[in-house]
mmCIF file of C-alpha atoms in Angstrom:
data_model
loop_
_atom_site.group_PDB
_atom_site.id
_atom_site.type_symbol
_atom_site.label_atom_id
_atom_site.label_comp_id
_atom_site.label_asym_id
_atom_site.label_seq_id
_atom_site.Cartn_x
_atom_site.Cartn_y
_atom_site.Cartn_z
ATOM 1 C CA ALA A 815 116.338 79.874 105.985
ATOM 2 C CA GLN A 816 117.156 83.807 105.765
ATOM 3 C CA SER A 817 115.513 86.294 103.630
ATOM 4 C CA VAL A 818 116.332 89.573 102.724
ATOM 5 C CA SER A 819 113.572 92.389 102.327
ATOM 6 C CA GLN A 820 114.606 96.020 100.416
ATOM 7 C CA HIS A 821 110.886 97.821 100.389
ATOM 8 C CA ASN A 822 112.165 100.650 98.132
ATOM 9 C CA HIS A 823 112.782 99.277 94.671
ATOM 10 C CA HIS A 824 113.582 102.974 93.456
ATOM 11 C CA VAL A 825 114.884 105.688 94.729
ATOM 12 C CA ILE A 826 115.209 109.206 93.101
ATOM 13 C CA LEU A 827 117.012 112.253 94.885
ATOM 14 C CA SER A 828 118.869 115.218 94.065
ATOM 15 C CA GLU A 829 122.588 115.931 94.508
ATOM 16 C CA ALA A 830 123.483 116.714 98.010
ATOM 17 C CA ALA A 831 120.079 115.253 99.456
ATOM 18 C CA SER A 832 120.648 112.264 102.290
ATOM 19 C CA LEU A 833 119.710 109.085 101.532
ATOM 20 C CA GLU A 834 118.429 106.062 103.494
ATOM 21 C CA LEU A 835 117.678 102.722 101.944
ATOM 22 C CA GLY A 836 115.701 100.264 104.013
ATOM 23 C CA CYS A 837 116.948 96.673 104.361
ATOM 24 C CA ASN A 838 115.261 94.146 106.889
ATOM 25 C CA TYR A 839 116.418 90.393 107.211
ATOM 26 C CA SER A 840 114.320 87.597 108.203
ATOM 27 C CA TYR A 841 116.680 84.898 110.312
ATOM 28 C CA GLY A 842 116.431 83.617 113.842
ATOM 29 C CA GLY A 843 120.360 83.353 114.678
ATOM 30 C CA THR A 844 123.325 85.302 114.370
ATOM 31 C CA VAL A 845 123.970 87.098 110.925
ATOM 32 C CA ASN A 846 126.579 88.619 108.871
ATOM 33 C CA LEU A 847 124.885 91.700 106.821
ATOM 34 C CA PHE A 848 126.341 93.464 103.826
ATOM 35 C CA TRP A 849 125.667 96.095 101.344
ATOM 36 C CA TYR A 850 126.699 95.454 97.902
ATOM 37 C CA VAL A 851 126.460 97.960 94.985
ATOM 38 C CA GLN A 852 126.299 97.858 91.251
ATOM 39 C CA TYR A 853 126.978 100.710 89.047
ATOM 40 C CA PRO A 854 125.534 101.046 85.710
ATOM 41 C CA GLY A 855 127.140 98.254 83.389
ATOM 42 C CA GLN A 856 129.500 97.020 86.493
ATOM 43 C CA HIS A 857 129.533 94.068 88.618
ATOM 44 C CA LEU A 858 128.545 93.940 92.113
ATOM 45 C CA GLN A 859 131.061 94.955 94.561
ATOM 46 C CA LEU A 860 131.034 94.885 98.390
ATOM 47 C CA LEU A 861 130.378 98.473 100.073
ATOM 48 C CA LEU A 862 130.072 97.783 103.628
ATOM 49 C CA LYS A 863 129.594 94.596 106.111
ATOM 50 C CA TYR A 864 129.041 94.117 109.627
ATOM 51 C CA PHE A 865 129.859 90.747 111.370
ATOM 52 C CA SER A 866 130.085 91.823 115.272
ATOM 53 C CA GLY A 867 131.160 94.967 117.408
ATOM 54 C CA ASP A 868 129.914 98.322 116.474
ATOM 55 C CA PRO A 869 126.589 98.502 114.971
ATOM 56 C CA LEU A 870 127.135 101.284 113.024
ATOM 57 C CA VAL A 871 129.527 100.107 110.076
ATOM 58 C CA LYS A 872 131.309 102.829 107.731
ATOM 59 C CA GLY A 873 131.944 101.683 104.248
ATOM 60 C CA ILE A 874 133.452 103.209 101.201
ATOM 61 C CA LYS A 875 132.591 106.552 99.506
ATOM 62 C CA GLY A 876 131.061 108.118 102.839
ATOM 63 C CA PHE A 877 128.415 105.393 102.993
ATOM 64 C CA GLU A 878 126.991 103.697 106.275
ATOM 65 C CA ALA A 879 124.793 101.279 107.784
ATOM 66 C CA GLU A 880 123.279 100.567 111.156
ATOM 67 C CA PHE A 881 122.494 97.472 112.494
ATOM 68 C CA ILE A 882 119.412 97.557 114.687
ATOM 69 C CA LYS A 883 119.002 93.841 116.315
ATOM 70 C CA SER A 884 115.460 94.416 117.914
ATOM 71 C CA LYS A 885 114.149 95.627 114.213
ATOM 72 C CA PHE A 886 116.077 93.295 112.094
ATOM 73 C CA SER A 887 117.004 96.104 110.051
ATOM 74 C CA PHE A 888 120.627 97.104 108.384
ATOM 75 C CA ASN A 889 119.955 100.598 106.586
ATOM 76 C CA LEU A 890 122.120 102.119 104.329
ATOM 77 C CA ARG A 891 122.740 105.803 104.709
ATOM 78 C CA LYS A 892 125.000 108.459 103.321
ATOM 79 C CA PRO A 893 124.665 112.158 104.468
ATOM 80 C CA SER A 894 125.122 113.702 100.866
ATOM 81 C CA VAL A 895 124.700 112.025 97.973
ATOM 82 C CA GLN A 896 126.489 112.472 94.590
ATOM 83 C CA TRP A 897 125.620 112.063 90.815
ATOM 84 C CA SER A 898 128.049 109.232 90.866
ATOM 85 C CA ASP A 899 126.102 107.412 93.539
ATOM 86 C CA THR A 900 123.459 106.520 90.841
ATOM 87 C CA ALA A 901 123.770 102.510 90.839
ATOM 88 C CA GLU A 902 121.755 99.710 92.227
ATOM 89 C CA TYR A 903 122.335 98.737 95.968
ATOM 90 C CA PHE A 904 121.738 95.118 97.487
ATOM 91 C CA CYS A 905 121.747 94.238 101.087
ATOM 92 C CA ALA A 906 122.460 90.814 101.788
ATOM 93 C CA VAL A 907 122.963 88.285 104.557
ATOM 94 C CA ASN A 908 124.707 84.899 105.755
ATOM 95 C CA ALA A 909 124.591 82.878 108.531
ATOM 96 C CA PRO A 910 128.258 82.845 109.985
ATOM 97 C CA PHE A 911 130.021 79.591 111.150
ATOM 98 C CA GLY A 912 130.114 77.327 107.834
ATOM 99 C CA ASN A 913 127.378 78.832 105.795
ATOM 100 C CA GLU A 914 128.914 80.927 102.839
ATOM 101 C CA LYS A 915 125.478 81.193 101.658
ATOM 102 C CA LEU A 916 124.826 84.899 100.653
ATOM 103 C CA THR A 917 120.965 85.678 100.591
ATOM 104 C CA PHE A 918 120.534 88.693 98.592
ATOM 105 C CA GLY A 919 117.323 91.322 98.569
ATOM 106 C CA THR A 920 115.625 92.486 95.394
ATOM 107 C CA GLY A 921 117.933 95.508 95.256
ATOM 108 C CA THR A 922 116.931 99.307 94.946
ATOM 109 C CA ARG A 923 117.868 101.118 92.339
ATOM 110 C CA LEU A 924 118.985 104.913 92.944
ATOM 111 C CA THR A 925 118.929 107.632 90.494
ATOM 112 C CA ILE A 926 120.835 111.077 91.515
ATOM 113 C CA ILE A 927 119.383 114.188 89.530
ATOM 114 C CA PRO A 928 122.396 116.727 88.828
ATOM 115 C CA ASP B 1318 144.916 89.833 89.570
ATOM 116 C CA ALA B 1319 142.540 90.501 86.569
ATOM 117 C CA GLY B 1320 139.601 89.730 88.955
ATOM 118 C CA VAL B 1321 136.887 87.067 88.194
ATOM 119 C CA ILE B 1322 136.637 86.522 84.617
ATOM 120 C CA GLN B 1323 133.337 85.145 83.187
ATOM 121 C CA SER B 1324 132.612 84.214 79.048
ATOM 122 C CA PRO B 1325 130.999 85.106 77.083
ATOM 123 C CA ARG B 1326 129.728 88.120 78.252
ATOM 124 C CA HIS B 1327 126.658 88.028 76.491
ATOM 125 C CA GLU B 1328 124.986 84.775 74.838
ATOM 126 C CA VAL B 1329 122.112 84.559 72.215
ATOM 127 C CA THR B 1330 120.885 81.154 71.666
ATOM 128 C CA GLU B 1331 117.852 79.419 70.708
ATOM 129 C CA MET B 1332 115.350 77.431 72.876
ATOM 130 C CA GLY B 1333 116.358 73.891 73.217
ATOM 131 C CA GLN B 1334 120.190 74.349 72.660
ATOM 132 C CA GLU B 1335 122.870 73.812 74.935
ATOM 133 C CA VAL B 1336 124.505 76.746 76.562
ATOM 134 C CA THR B 1337 127.831 76.771 78.703
ATOM 135 C CA LEU B 1338 128.998 79.627 80.921
ATOM 136 C CA ARG B 1339 132.617 79.995 82.098
ATOM 137 C CA CYS B 1340 134.313 81.296 85.044
ATOM 138 C CA LYS B 1341 137.546 81.930 86.401
ATOM 139 C CA PRO B 1342 137.802 82.598 89.999
ATOM 140 C CA ILE B 1343 140.528 85.121 91.594
ATOM 141 C CA SER B 1344 143.673 82.967 92.041
ATOM 142 C CA GLY B 1345 143.788 81.691 95.681
ATOM 143 C CA HIS B 1346 140.150 81.833 96.308
ATOM 144 C CA ASP B 1347 138.550 79.075 98.230
ATOM 145 C CA TYR B 1348 134.703 79.156 97.416
ATOM 146 C CA LEU B 1349 133.034 79.926 93.988
ATOM 147 C CA PHE B 1350 129.618 81.280 93.619
ATOM 148 C CA TRP B 1351 126.869 81.512 91.005
ATOM 149 C CA TYR B 1352 124.332 83.664 90.890
ATOM 150 C CA ARG B 1353 121.247 84.419 88.645
ATOM 151 C CA GLN B 1354 119.864 87.928 88.516
ATOM 152 C CA THR B 1355 116.674 88.955 86.879
ATOM 153 C CA MET B 1356 113.840 91.584 87.083
ATOM 154 C CA MET B 1357 111.279 89.637 88.796
ATOM 155 C CA ARG B 1358 113.444 87.226 91.682
ATOM 156 C CA GLY B 1359 116.586 89.788 91.962
ATOM 157 C CA LEU B 1360 119.890 87.612 92.758
ATOM 158 C CA GLU B 1361 119.671 84.286 93.111
ATOM 159 C CA LEU B 1362 121.961 81.912 94.442
ATOM 160 C CA LEU B 1363 122.101 79.111 92.196
ATOM 161 C CA ILE B 1364 125.056 76.477 93.390
ATOM 162 C CA TYR B 1365 128.605 77.447 95.430
ATOM 163 C CA PHE B 1366 131.642 75.367 95.743
ATOM 164 C CA ASN B 1367 134.064 75.185 98.763
ATOM 165 C CA ASN B 1368 137.746 74.187 97.135
ATOM 166 C CA ASN B 1369 136.091 72.604 94.150
ATOM 167 C CA VAL B 1370 133.653 70.796 95.907
ATOM 168 C CA PRO B 1371 129.495 71.588 95.405
ATOM 169 C CA ILE B 1372 128.383 72.610 98.848
ATOM 170 C CA ASP B 1373 125.043 73.778 98.174
ATOM 171 C CA ASP B 1374 122.761 73.132 94.744
ATOM 172 C CA SER B 1375 119.513 74.012 96.382
ATOM 173 C CA GLY B 1376 118.957 76.946 94.622
ATOM 174 C CA MET B 1377 119.594 75.156 91.004
ATOM 175 C CA PRO B 1378 116.398 75.434 89.496
ATOM 176 C CA GLU B 1379 116.032 72.156 87.552
ATOM 177 C CA ASP B 1380 117.773 68.978 86.377
ATOM 178 C CA ARG B 1381 118.526 71.315 83.254
ATOM 179 C CA PHE B 1382 120.993 73.137 85.096
ATOM 180 C CA SER B 1383 124.335 71.423 86.120
ATOM 181 C CA ALA B 1384 127.817 73.236 87.220
ATOM 182 C CA LYS B 1385 131.196 71.860 87.663
ATOM 183 C CA MET B 1386 134.358 72.885 88.821
ATOM 184 C CA PRO B 1387 137.089 70.733 87.889
ATOM 185 C CA ASN B 1388 139.884 72.448 89.307
ATOM 186 C CA ALA B 1389 140.327 75.367 91.267
ATOM 187 C CA SER B 1390 140.746 77.999 88.388
ATOM 188 C CA PHE B 1391 137.751 77.106 86.278
ATOM 189 C CA SER B 1392 133.837 76.408 86.653
ATOM 190 C CA THR B 1393 131.113 75.777 84.372
ATOM 191 C CA LEU B 1394 127.540 76.499 84.506
ATOM 192 C CA LYS B 1395 125.618 74.602 81.859
ATOM 193 C CA ILE B 1396 121.889 74.833 80.773
ATOM 194 C CA GLN B 1397 120.544 71.872 78.430
ATOM 195 C CA PRO B 1398 118.239 72.512 77.232
ATOM 196 C CA SER B 1399 117.761 75.849 77.327
ATOM 197 C CA GLU B 1400 114.500 77.730 77.416
ATOM 198 C CA PRO B 1401 113.489 81.083 77.093
ATOM 199 C CA ARG B 1402 112.377 81.468 81.171
ATOM 200 C CA ASP B 1403 116.342 80.933 81.374
ATOM 201 C CA SER B 1404 117.202 84.456 80.094
ATOM 202 C CA ALA B 1405 118.975 86.342 83.055
ATOM 203 C CA VAL B 1406 122.186 87.670 83.815
ATOM 204 C CA TYR B 1407 124.609 85.107 85.387
ATOM 205 C CA PHE B 1408 127.017 86.048 87.639
ATOM 206 C CA CYS B 1409 130.028 84.084 89.002
ATOM 207 C CA ALA B 1410 131.787 85.346 92.592
ATOM 208 C CA SER B 1411 134.620 84.058 94.543
ATOM 209 C CA SER B 1412 136.058 84.371 98.005
ATOM 210 C CA LEU B 1413 138.240 83.457 100.568
ATOM 211 C CA GLU B 1414 137.711 81.698 103.545
ATOM 212 C CA ARG B 1415 139.203 84.105 105.759
ATOM 213 C CA ASP B 1416 137.212 87.122 104.342
ATOM 214 C CA ARG B 1417 134.067 85.549 104.744
ATOM 215 C CA GLY B 1418 131.269 87.231 103.041
ATOM 216 C CA LYS B 1419 133.333 89.537 100.822
ATOM 217 C CA ALA B 1420 132.379 87.727 97.825
ATOM 218 C CA PHE B 1421 134.045 89.281 94.092
ATOM 219 C CA PHE B 1422 131.943 89.394 91.654
ATOM 220 C CA GLY B 1423 132.530 89.111 87.801
ATOM 221 C CA GLN B 1424 130.928 91.006 84.999
ATOM 222 C CA GLY B 1425 128.086 88.509 84.663
ATOM 223 C CA THR B 1426 126.922 86.725 81.297
ATOM 224 C CA ARG B 1427 123.862 88.194 79.949
ATOM 225 C CA LEU B 1428 121.900 85.217 78.582
ATOM 226 C CA THR B 1429 119.051 85.639 76.175
ATOM 227 C CA VAL B 1430 117.311 82.387 74.713
ATOM 228 C CA VAL B 1431 114.658 83.157 71.825
#
């Protein structure tokens, strides 16, 4: 079974700081990888996803993530955060080819200080 | 489309009572998921359906939980009898077969069992 680890439970940054949120997964086969965001009081939304190809994935709102297979990692990055990026971020994984079950990490709460 | 619609948004009930959560997925979506979110365990997949058929219910915590999808536009998650440890936010999500992993989430139902 797959599992996802997000080691940073709460990250606090000032505006314009660079962001990197860690995500490691555990699964022996090919995986699809996702980052979801949950803004305060709102539902989860897909930020970006990786299925295959270029391991550097661009998402919405200036976010990107890099899939490093040898490290089983899919870290989320943004060069310069804004106050509006305050949210909870979830990394998720599923095994392709018939399995739709998304396994989520426990999430990282990001607080941006103006 | 209005997105995934869940009702009620908030539910407070006494221990031992039956609770029914409702979900209307996005029209045309093939998959429907029920997730539970708690501080301790993060987002957990409870069950998912493909074309109204339950595919994986391994995440359903115990027999007190049951889920149905009588048609493509409606699903219920029932807890009977409810217990305080069931208090959580329950999310419903739906997705398309051809856009795997891109799940659209509802606003969630915040359940409090006292």
